[in-house]
Amino acid sequence: MIIAVDAAGGDYYPENPVKGSIQALDEMAELTVVLLGPEDIIEQELSKHEYDEQRLLVQHAPDIIEMDESPAQAVKSKQNSSIVSGIGMHKAGKCKAFVSAGNTGALLAASTFLLGKLEGVSRPTIAAMYPTVKGLRLLLDVGANLEVRPEMLVQFAQMGKIFVSEIMDIEDPQVGLLNVGEEEEKGTGVLKEAYKELQALPDFVGNVEGRDIFSAEADIFLCDGLVGNILLKFGESIPDALNTFVKKGIQQLELGAEEAQLVGKVLKASLAEFDSDRIGGVPFLGVDGVSMVGHGSSSPLAIKNMILNAAKCVDHNINEKIVASLK
Amino acid sequence: MIIAVDAAGGDYYPENPVKGSIQALDEMAELTVVLLGPEDIIEQELSKHEYDEQRLLVQHAPDIIEMDESPAQAVKSKQNSSIVSGIGMHKAGKCKAFVSAGNTGALLAASTFLLGKLEGVSRPTIAAMYPTVKGLRLLLDVGANLEVRPEMLVQFAQMGKIFVSEIMDIEDPQVGLLNVGEEEEKGTGVLKEAYKELQALPDFVGNVEGRDIFSAEADIFLCDGLVGNILLKFGESIPDALNTFVKKGIQQLELGAEEAQLVGKVLKASLAEFDSDRIGGVPFLGVDGVSMVGHGSSSPLAIKNMILNAAKCVDHNINEKIVASLK
């Protein structure tokens, strides 16, 4: 299986994409990776590593899309960027998936415009794997659709169910609608109508509230992209904030160095679920292809996990299953 | 100063409102409390305590508004409930504030309909004090206005500034607009327009993201009531969730009982900021009166703090200051 990897995106390119790709090749014998980006910098990074040259190829893509660049304009004007070339390769059938830690908006725009939508999909969505006390669960939309219509939320649920059961290995995932209360009549007009339409899904558990996320009262949390994006970034900030809160607690209790060290160790182990390296990346669901995007700060491990998750999406034919589920 | 207290609201009435009121009387010599609810159950609870009978009065209000009752209907049909009678007393000038741990929606409805809006206020708002690494900050709206218009967000900012500087003792509070990115052009149409209008305020720091809440990049976080309510309840769930995460961490590291106990102690001290007892309650800003609502599970300490915060709102004339700031 050939997967294209953006070697010119994220905060630590080409180093992290190159290292992550080599790690993925080591884990998956049938994998071939094509690295996209400026040839010279990729080759320079590659020269530091040992790898199977037959399975790690470089495709020159000199244009750089910066992290803060306007997505639509970048995609239009930078045809020779890693993102546009990579999605173009994917569209042409030269690879099975594209993985990037670069500009999320640009990857979303390129994926939507170039790959197109899957049959029956109204709007593609970005989903995020969210830490809970029961393990990772799915939150969507997290930013592709800041405003939603009820029928979009129903489709998000259907696409999410395929992803969660096939890729996150959760059987019969339960769907919850994030709202301000549990009762059917709560929320905005969109949420009330969505509640009605979602009742057609057998695994809809009804409205869930903010307090139900960490306790995983559902496996799939539906919301508009504004709510989801704020929750996603808030969640990402929890480990650092907790370290600060705990440092204060340690000072207040006047603990010794050894005790403080123990607490730090426990906290680190406890927050492993929040580790974005483990989570890897988030999928765009609903586009006619497999397109995974990671955090700008993605480590080699995160890139490796994104590649392996993308491969899993291909192996499990999730797009065919999404199209079938929407019929 | 006379403050009316709902002794028939919340999960633990009349015990907690009665105990909290007595504690408040002990701390504030010039305070008189009127307890509202069914006379017999209040008197029975009072008989268990010692208190200054001159300063703790009972006003019979036999109707009970349940926690899950439809607010508008409850307010209409239960004229002799603690909430409707208490707000009625406040409207008639017989007390300076009303405090309740009961049905939030009913209190909001009664406050809005009976007290009316302050001059110049488009929509009253519920604000919440939110834990951050720098201490409590203000998040609003948290549920009174699920959908907002740009000019409503501007008023929330103005009302929030008065509350934060007068009651939370933060000088020159900075206002941030919760959004999906920092750039001016990010977000929904409402958020883009709000950004423009908020620039007229000298303390507007621009868009802030979910990751900026815990680090307190602003002192006042503006959002619609859907986002705010989900964030508020998510925040409330953090201590319990963390205890679960940390228990897993302790098991994984195979710590002994003594070490586990130490970690638990540190965690408890570290999360003091999340203690809703300390926070007390949330104010309705924009109504022509002082109306504070607490969590249904409010402890005596929480009720006491709500009463003292309400008294502070009266002492600081925050409503006059709100009216002046909106002119």
XYZ file of C-alpha atoms in Angstrom:
654
model
C 0.000 0.000 0.000
C 1.369 3.387 -1.031
C 0.694 6.333 1.311
C 1.802 9.881 0.568
C 3.166 11.923 3.471
C 3.508 15.695 3.677
C 7.197 16.320 4.430
C 6.772 20.096 4.251
C 4.000 20.669 6.768
C 3.804 21.108 10.507
C 6.193 22.799 12.871
C 9.014 20.245 12.578
C 9.412 19.336 8.937
C 11.129 17.575 7.305
C 12.529 15.878 10.405
C 9.359 14.541 12.036
C 7.531 13.423 8.875
C 10.701 11.648 7.674
C 11.318 9.920 11.009
C 7.655 8.977 11.420
C 7.536 7.530 7.922
C 10.606 5.378 8.549
C 9.042 4.116 11.791
C 5.811 3.253 9.961
C 7.754 1.333 7.293
C 9.403 -0.684 10.064
C 6.003 -1.649 11.456
C 4.144 -2.372 8.252
C 5.905 -4.590 5.755
C 3.510 -3.960 2.871
C 3.773 -0.151 3.173
C 5.464 2.210 0.729
C 5.712 5.909 1.593
C 6.069 8.802 -0.815
C 7.424 11.924 0.892
C 6.303 15.215 -0.646
C 8.132 18.518 -0.262
C 11.270 20.314 -1.457
C 13.538 17.476 -2.632
C 16.780 18.917 -1.260
C 15.668 19.279 2.353
C 13.998 15.847 2.357
C 17.084 14.165 0.907
C 19.265 15.906 3.460
C 17.117 14.589 6.310
C 16.964 11.111 4.743
C 20.756 11.000 4.568
C 20.812 10.869 8.377
C 18.791 7.659 8.536
C 18.873 4.068 7.410
C 15.804 2.909 5.546
C 14.570 0.693 2.732
C 15.086 2.839 -0.381
C 12.676 0.689 -2.361
C 9.833 1.639 -0.028
C 10.588 5.274 0.721
C 10.338 7.557 -2.287
C 10.554 11.329 -2.660
C 8.307 13.451 -4.849
C 9.553 17.007 -5.359
C 6.970 19.653 -4.303
C 8.779 22.970 -3.859
C 5.931 25.301 -2.750
C 5.519 25.706 0.988
C 2.068 26.363 2.479
C 2.647 28.120 5.761
C 0.646 27.121 8.854
C -1.191 30.443 9.088
C -1.811 30.923 5.371
C -5.358 31.441 4.090
C -6.416 27.927 3.019
C -8.437 28.629 -0.137
C -5.835 31.018 -1.517
C -2.924 28.716 -0.665
C -4.533 25.773 -2.418
C -5.270 27.871 -5.493
C -1.883 29.563 -5.785
C 0.455 26.779 -4.622
C -0.173 23.956 -7.045
C 3.300 22.550 -6.394
C 2.900 22.385 -2.647
C 3.115 19.104 -0.767
C -0.598 19.283 0.090
C -1.925 20.005 -3.400
C 0.513 17.559 -5.067
C -0.191 14.878 -2.469
C -3.957 15.132 -2.773
C -3.483 15.254 -6.561
C -1.498 11.973 -6.427
C -4.255 10.474 -4.315
C -6.945 11.668 -6.747
C -4.961 10.120 -9.634
C -4.887 6.795 -7.802
C -1.135 6.855 -7.264
C -1.494 6.436 -3.500
C -4.165 5.141 -1.154
C -4.053 7.957 1.415
C -2.466 11.294 2.247
C -1.168 12.261 5.678
C -0.157 15.757 6.825
C 0.712 17.743 9.940
C 0.415 20.938 7.905
C -2.215 23.641 7.448
C -5.496 21.936 8.371
C -7.654 24.365 6.437
C -5.572 23.923 3.296
C -5.748 20.141 3.577
C -9.499 20.308 4.093
C -9.927 22.647 1.130
C -7.693 20.554 -1.151
C -9.390 17.323 -0.067
C -12.891 18.706 -0.580
C -12.183 20.425 -3.905
C -9.865 17.864 -5.486
C -11.066 14.532 -4.096
C -14.708 15.588 -3.973
C -17.383 14.301 -1.643
C -18.459 10.707 -1.257
C -21.787 9.814 -2.819
C -24.645 11.010 -0.612
C -22.485 13.157 1.683
C -23.788 16.667 2.250
C -20.719 18.050 4.042
C -17.399 16.413 4.923
C -16.479 16.707 8.583
C -13.357 16.705 10.737
C -13.597 14.361 13.700
C -11.303 14.204 16.707
C -10.476 11.337 19.018
C -11.133 12.699 22.494
C -9.744 11.379 25.799
C -12.271 10.010 28.299
C -12.041 7.798 31.361
C -13.032 4.862 29.144
C -10.425 5.605 26.471
C -10.656 7.628 23.280
C -14.095 8.571 21.956
C -15.109 10.546 18.850
C -16.074 14.224 18.838
C -17.357 15.799 15.622
C -17.466 18.245 13.971
C -14.363 19.995 15.309
C -14.056 22.855 12.894
C -14.965 22.070 9.298
C -18.591 23.162 9.748
C -19.016 25.983 12.255
C -22.733 26.076 11.599
C -24.712 22.925 10.960
C -28.130 21.866 9.800
C -29.946 18.971 11.512
C -29.427 16.574 8.600
C -25.688 17.295 8.666
C -25.530 16.150 12.286
C -27.322 12.934 11.300
C -24.731 12.279 8.600
C -21.896 13.072 11.013
C -23.349 10.407 13.297
C -23.495 7.860 10.484
C -19.948 8.577 9.290
C -18.676 8.662 12.859
C -20.180 5.253 13.588
C -18.243 3.679 10.731
C -14.999 5.285 11.872
C -15.463 4.403 15.524
C -16.417 0.780 14.939
C -13.874 0.088 12.179
C -10.862 2.133 13.298
C -11.327 2.698 17.041
C -12.562 -0.858 17.619
C -15.612 0.100 19.681
C -18.558 -2.190 19.012
C -22.022 -0.682 18.485
C -20.952 2.867 19.238
C -23.594 5.011 20.951
C -24.368 8.447 19.570
C -25.054 11.469 21.802
C -26.067 14.985 20.808
C -24.212 17.637 22.818
C -26.792 19.973 24.281
C -27.570 22.106 27.338
C -29.834 19.491 28.929
C -31.019 15.938 28.494
C -34.643 16.666 27.678
C -35.779 16.438 24.054
C -37.069 20.009 24.038
C -33.731 21.536 25.074
C -31.473 23.567 22.871
C -31.577 25.625 19.703
C -33.988 24.990 16.859
C -31.261 23.071 15.022
C -30.632 20.822 18.034
C -34.330 20.141 18.625
C -34.828 19.155 14.993
C -31.612 17.100 15.007
C -32.850 15.223 18.081
C -35.985 14.228 16.175
C -34.086 13.125 13.088
C -31.440 11.253 15.087
C -34.111 9.096 16.679
C -34.164 7.148 13.419
C -30.688 5.833 14.317
C -30.815 2.755 16.550
C -27.776 3.807 18.591
C -28.886 7.337 19.463
C -28.832 7.795 23.249
C -30.343 11.282 23.185
C -28.952 14.578 24.394
C -25.759 14.572 26.417
C -24.212 17.454 28.358
C -20.727 18.813 28.847
C -20.318 16.692 31.971
C -20.993 13.515 29.955
C -17.929 13.763 27.730
C -15.188 12.677 30.134
C -17.414 9.924 31.525
C -18.076 8.725 27.945
C -21.857 8.582 28.237
C -21.687 8.248 24.452
C -19.009 6.992 22.053
C -19.751 9.643 19.464
C -20.429 13.240 20.541
C -22.167 15.346 17.910
C -21.857 19.121 17.840
C -21.293 22.021 15.508
C -17.721 22.874 14.579
C -17.601 25.892 16.892
C -18.453 23.872 20.003
C -16.228 20.996 18.859
C -13.220 23.137 18.031
C -13.370 24.978 21.366
C -13.750 21.661 23.248
C -10.914 20.064 21.272
C -8.450 22.850 22.018
C -9.644 23.117 25.616
C -8.979 19.387 26.009
C -5.501 19.768 24.536
C -4.739 22.416 27.144
C -5.695 20.219 30.101
C -2.344 18.440 30.701
C -0.330 21.681 30.858
C -2.944 23.400 32.995
C -3.057 20.454 35.374
C 0.681 20.471 35.748
C 0.391 24.095 36.813
C -2.500 23.382 39.182
C -0.593 20.470 40.707
C 2.609 22.494 41.079
C 0.609 24.963 43.153
C -0.841 22.096 45.190
C 2.646 20.733 45.825
C 3.885 24.148 46.966
C 0.868 24.635 49.184
C 1.412 21.284 50.898
C 5.162 22.009 51.100
C 6.170 18.619 49.730
C 9.788 17.552 49.415
C 11.532 16.991 46.088
C 11.087 13.223 46.161
C 7.365 13.418 46.877
C 6.897 16.065 44.194
C 8.694 13.818 41.739
C 6.382 10.921 42.566
C 3.321 13.093 42.013
C 4.711 14.289 38.686
C 5.295 10.706 37.601
C 1.750 9.680 38.523
C 0.288 12.694 36.735
C 2.229 11.890 33.587
C 1.030 8.289 33.603
C -2.520 9.381 34.369
C -2.702 11.789 31.464
C -1.358 9.351 28.859
C -4.823 9.360 27.304
C -4.310 13.029 26.419
C -1.086 12.328 24.559
C -1.607 13.648 21.045
C 1.264 11.448 19.861
C -0.792 8.387 20.639
C -3.908 9.862 19.097
C -1.958 10.629 15.949
C -4.317 12.620 13.787
C -7.882 13.288 12.841
C -9.634 12.051 9.722
C -11.687 14.022 7.235
C -14.817 11.957 6.897
C -16.958 12.261 3.793
C -14.326 13.034 1.175
C -13.657 10.553 -1.632
C -10.283 9.470 -0.320
C -8.353 8.999 2.898
C -6.962 12.245 4.222
C -5.531 12.481 7.736
C -4.348 15.642 9.441
C -2.269 15.929 12.585
C -1.372 18.684 15.003
C 1.288 21.106 13.782
C 3.532 19.922 16.579
C 3.186 16.230 15.609
C 6.126 14.125 16.758
C 7.596 11.262 14.693
C 5.429 8.894 16.751
C 2.308 10.933 15.943
C 3.162 10.865 12.233
C 3.743 7.107 12.393
C 0.362 6.597 14.074
C -1.345 8.791 11.501
C 0.119 6.709 8.694
C -0.948 3.456 10.371
C -4.459 4.834 11.022
C -4.727 5.946 7.412
C -3.685 2.441 6.317
C -6.349 0.994 8.591
C -8.971 3.254 6.987
C -7.913 1.897 3.586
C -7.840 -1.733 4.737
C -11.273 -1.441 6.281
C -12.785 0.263 3.231
C -14.363 2.841 5.459
C -15.436 5.043 2.570
C -17.388 2.221 0.894
C -19.023 1.524 4.240
C -19.894 5.193 4.729
C -21.529 5.360 1.292
C -23.489 2.175 2.054
C -24.606 3.463 5.452
C -25.910 6.719 3.963
C -28.095 4.916 1.424
C -29.345 44.525 54.328
C -32.187 42.069 53.812
C -31.543 39.151 51.424
C -34.179 36.563 50.553
C -33.021 32.935 50.290
C -34.823 30.078 48.559
C -35.236 27.388 51.240
C -37.208 25.110 48.903
C -34.809 24.796 45.979
C -31.824 22.616 45.170
C -31.162 18.999 46.014
C -30.723 19.470 49.767
C -33.408 21.830 51.000
C -34.250 23.025 53.554
C -31.077 21.857 55.296
C -28.399 23.491 53.148
C -30.122 26.858 52.568
C -30.872 27.112 56.293
C -27.326 26.230 57.345
C -25.781 28.495 54.707
C -27.975 31.406 55.779
C -26.978 31.004 59.424
C -23.302 30.936 58.416
C -23.771 34.113 56.373
C -25.433 35.867 59.315
C -22.430 34.957 61.456
C -20.071 36.589 58.970
C -22.032 39.709 58.125
C -23.408 41.663 61.062
C -25.654 43.971 59.034
C -27.361 41.067 57.225
C -30.947 39.886 57.677
C -32.112 36.759 55.824
C -35.672 35.865 54.871
C -36.067 32.152 54.161
C -38.775 31.269 51.636
C -40.495 27.891 51.373
C -43.034 25.712 53.215
C -43.053 27.138 56.754
C -43.278 23.788 58.555
C -40.193 22.192 57.026
C -38.136 25.375 57.428
C -39.123 25.749 61.096
C -38.289 22.096 61.690
C -34.799 22.586 60.274
C -34.348 25.864 62.164
C -35.202 24.123 65.423
C -31.955 22.177 65.113
C -29.800 25.311 65.117
C -28.972 28.326 67.198
C -29.331 31.654 65.464
C -30.336 35.282 65.912
C -34.139 35.194 65.548
C -34.264 38.943 64.898
C -32.181 38.489 61.744
C -33.520 35.199 60.342
C -37.160 35.367 59.265
C -39.399 32.870 57.513
C -41.848 33.707 54.740
C -44.296 30.918 53.943
C -44.230 29.839 50.260
C -45.882 26.426 49.990
C -45.551 25.670 46.235
C -42.519 23.627 45.238
C -40.896 24.125 41.834
C -39.114 20.894 41.016
C -35.610 20.952 39.518
C -36.713 19.457 36.188
C -39.955 21.411 35.818
C -40.559 23.512 32.720
C -39.489 27.031 33.828
C -42.087 29.228 32.096
C -44.975 27.032 33.172
C -43.717 26.686 36.748
C -43.375 30.443 37.149
C -46.867 30.986 35.750
C -48.647 28.281 37.744
C -46.748 28.402 41.050
C -47.237 31.939 42.293
C -46.694 30.805 45.873
C -43.383 29.125 45.209
C -40.203 30.277 46.924
C -38.814 31.556 43.616
C -41.840 33.577 42.500
C -42.508 34.915 46.023
C -38.844 35.736 46.565
C -38.475 37.614 43.293
C -41.819 39.292 44.073
C -40.445 40.465 47.447
C -37.357 41.775 45.691
C -39.461 43.599 43.076
C -41.519 45.181 45.886
C -38.328 46.479 47.507
C -38.660 44.252 50.572
C -35.213 42.726 50.056
C -32.047 43.715 48.243
C -31.322 40.385 46.550
C -32.611 36.852 46.033
C -30.469 33.728 46.218
C -31.466 30.216 45.096
C -30.007 26.781 44.414
C -33.252 25.797 42.696
C -34.470 25.512 39.125
C -32.184 27.850 37.156
C -34.583 28.287 34.283
C -37.425 29.206 36.610
C -35.269 31.742 38.431
C -34.143 33.240 35.124
C -37.732 33.410 33.872
C -39.062 34.929 37.099
C -36.176 37.425 37.260
C -36.593 38.499 33.647
C -40.398 38.736 33.712
C -40.914 40.172 37.195
C -37.835 42.299 37.777
C -37.516 43.339 34.148
C -34.386 44.331 32.311
C -32.030 47.123 33.268
C -32.230 50.237 31.124
C -30.405 49.685 27.845
C -29.984 45.916 28.258
C -31.002 43.865 25.240
C -30.810 40.426 26.895
C -29.914 39.425 30.463
C -27.154 36.824 30.667
C -25.975 34.128 33.057
C -22.268 34.290 33.754
C -20.110 31.660 35.433
C -16.892 31.996 37.372
C -14.511 29.551 35.721
C -11.349 28.037 37.216
C -8.055 28.919 35.526
C -4.416 28.696 36.537
C -4.599 32.375 37.508
C -7.774 31.971 39.604
C -11.420 32.391 38.701
C -12.308 34.161 35.464
C -15.705 34.961 33.917
C -17.354 32.920 31.163
C -20.587 34.175 29.618
C -23.206 33.433 28.414
C -23.571 29.964 29.958
C -27.104 29.118 28.979
C -29.558 32.005 29.032
C -28.984 32.835 25.358
C -28.202 29.799 23.230
C -28.055 31.933 20.121
C -26.611 35.424 20.188
C -26.371 38.473 18.010
C -23.123 40.480 17.810
C -24.492 43.400 19.835
C -25.544 40.984 22.599
C -21.947 39.791 22.923
C -20.812 43.414 23.223
C -23.286 43.992 26.058
C -22.208 40.755 27.761
C -18.662 42.113 27.678
C -19.733 45.414 29.220
C -21.810 43.763 31.960
C -19.090 41.196 32.589
C -16.478 43.917 33.025
C -18.496 45.532 35.827
C -18.981 42.185 37.590
C -15.355 41.111 37.243
C -13.857 44.374 38.416
C -16.357 45.023 41.235
C -17.031 41.509 42.552
C -14.069 39.390 41.448
C -11.566 42.151 42.218
C -9.690 41.938 38.915
C -8.523 45.332 37.718
C -9.026 46.306 34.076
C -10.377 42.940 33.025
C -9.472 41.897 29.482
C -12.203 40.647 27.152
C -11.682 37.741 24.730
C -14.082 36.365 22.127
C -14.077 32.553 22.075
C -13.505 31.460 18.501
C -11.838 28.779 16.374
C -8.752 30.858 15.669
C -7.101 34.136 16.591
C -7.421 35.887 13.253
C -10.130 38.519 12.824
C -11.667 36.716 9.848
C -12.216 33.444 11.746
C -15.559 32.084 12.837
C -19.226 32.392 12.005
C -20.827 35.543 10.635
C -21.954 36.471 14.145
C -18.423 36.109 15.524
C -16.842 38.111 12.698
C -19.303 40.952 13.209
C -18.903 40.746 16.999
C -15.131 41.035 16.597
C -15.607 44.296 14.687
C -18.045 45.730 17.221
C -15.956 44.631 20.208
C -12.992 46.608 18.909
C -14.752 49.692 20.258
C -14.038 48.388 23.788
C -10.586 49.396 25.063
C -10.008 46.064 26.819
C -10.816 43.726 23.933
C -7.869 41.395 23.327
C -9.367 39.785 20.215
C -10.285 36.189 19.504
C -9.213 33.533 21.971
C -9.327 29.757 21.534
C -10.308 26.815 23.698
C -6.699 26.434 24.812
C -6.660 30.010 26.145
C -9.279 29.473 28.861
C -7.251 27.579 31.461
C -4.268 29.839 30.875
C -6.543 32.883 31.359
C -5.469 34.730 28.229
C -8.521 36.874 28.965
C -10.444 37.655 32.150
C -13.814 37.560 30.422
C -14.566 34.875 27.836
C -17.485 35.685 25.556
C -19.487 32.986 23.849
C -23.026 31.935 23.038
C -24.954 30.043 25.703
C -24.533 26.697 23.944
C -20.741 26.872 23.946
C -20.705 28.333 27.472
C -23.082 25.783 28.974
C -21.158 22.853 27.504
C -17.842 24.328 28.715
C -19.275 25.038 32.171
C -20.528 21.493 32.695
C -17.395 20.026 31.135
C -15.330 22.040 33.608
C -17.443 20.812 36.507
C -16.736 17.221 35.460
C -12.959 17.657 35.479
C -12.232 16.870 39.168
C -14.122 13.549 39.126
C -12.661 12.568 35.781
C -9.168 13.392 36.968
C -9.586 11.308 40.063
C -10.446 8.394 37.782
C -7.523 9.080 35.442
C -5.161 9.326 38.416
C -6.482 6.124 40.000
C -5.593 4.351 36.778
C -2.149 5.962 36.828
C -1.613 4.808 40.414
C -2.616 1.260 39.522
C -0.400 1.262 36.473
C 2.614 2.383 38.492
C 1.677 -0.105 41.245
C 2.022 2.447 44.033
C 1.584 1.538 47.685
C -1.287 2.803 49.833
C 0.757 5.581 51.421
C 2.002 6.915 48.107
C -1.491 6.744 46.640
C -2.797 8.690 49.599
C -0.181 11.395 49.102
C -1.132 11.726 45.435
C -4.812 11.963 46.356
C -4.053 14.704 48.865
C -2.067 16.705 46.321
C -4.786 16.305 43.703
C -7.418 17.533 46.109
C -5.365 20.610 47.021
C -4.557 21.239 43.360
C -8.175 21.221 42.266
C -9.423 23.576 44.989
C -10.039 26.142 42.256
C -12.740 23.834 40.847
C -14.621 23.686 44.142
C -18.131 24.902 43.387
C -18.605 25.594 47.116
C -15.994 28.298 46.892
C -17.424 29.660 43.662
C -20.855 29.832 45.265
C -23.200 30.800 42.475
C -23.591 32.634 39.227
C -25.249 36.011 38.747
C -27.906 36.980 36.255
C -26.556 40.150 34.758
C -28.879 42.655 33.136
C -32.003 42.198 35.244
C -33.246 45.036 37.431
C -32.283 43.399 40.706
C -29.723 41.045 42.204
C -30.510 37.426 41.511
C -27.959 34.681 42.185
C -28.351 31.026 41.325
C -26.271 28.117 42.583
C -25.776 24.513 41.598
C -28.577 22.156 42.697
C -26.064 20.353 44.880
C -24.962 23.564 46.650
C -23.520 22.935 50.117
C -24.140 25.242 53.080
C -20.779 26.866 52.293
C -21.863 27.460 48.683
C -25.121 29.051 49.854
C -23.234 31.239 52.307
C -20.870 32.401 49.555
C -23.794 33.118 47.244
C -25.412 35.299 49.906
C -22.159 37.178 50.528
C -21.582 37.641 46.774
C -25.136 38.921 46.368
C -24.514 41.388 49.222
C -21.335 42.514 47.492
C -23.290 43.139 44.274
C -25.690 45.331 46.268
C -22.914 47.168 48.116
C -21.060 47.874 44.900
C -24.176 49.088 43.067
C -23.277 46.937 40.109
C -26.590 47.499 38.381
C -26.199 51.276 38.406
C -22.698 50.811 37.049
C -23.968 48.480 34.311
C -26.595 51.017 33.236
C -23.971 53.769 33.189
C -21.528 51.648 31.174
C -24.147 50.857 28.522
C -24.942 54.514 27.923
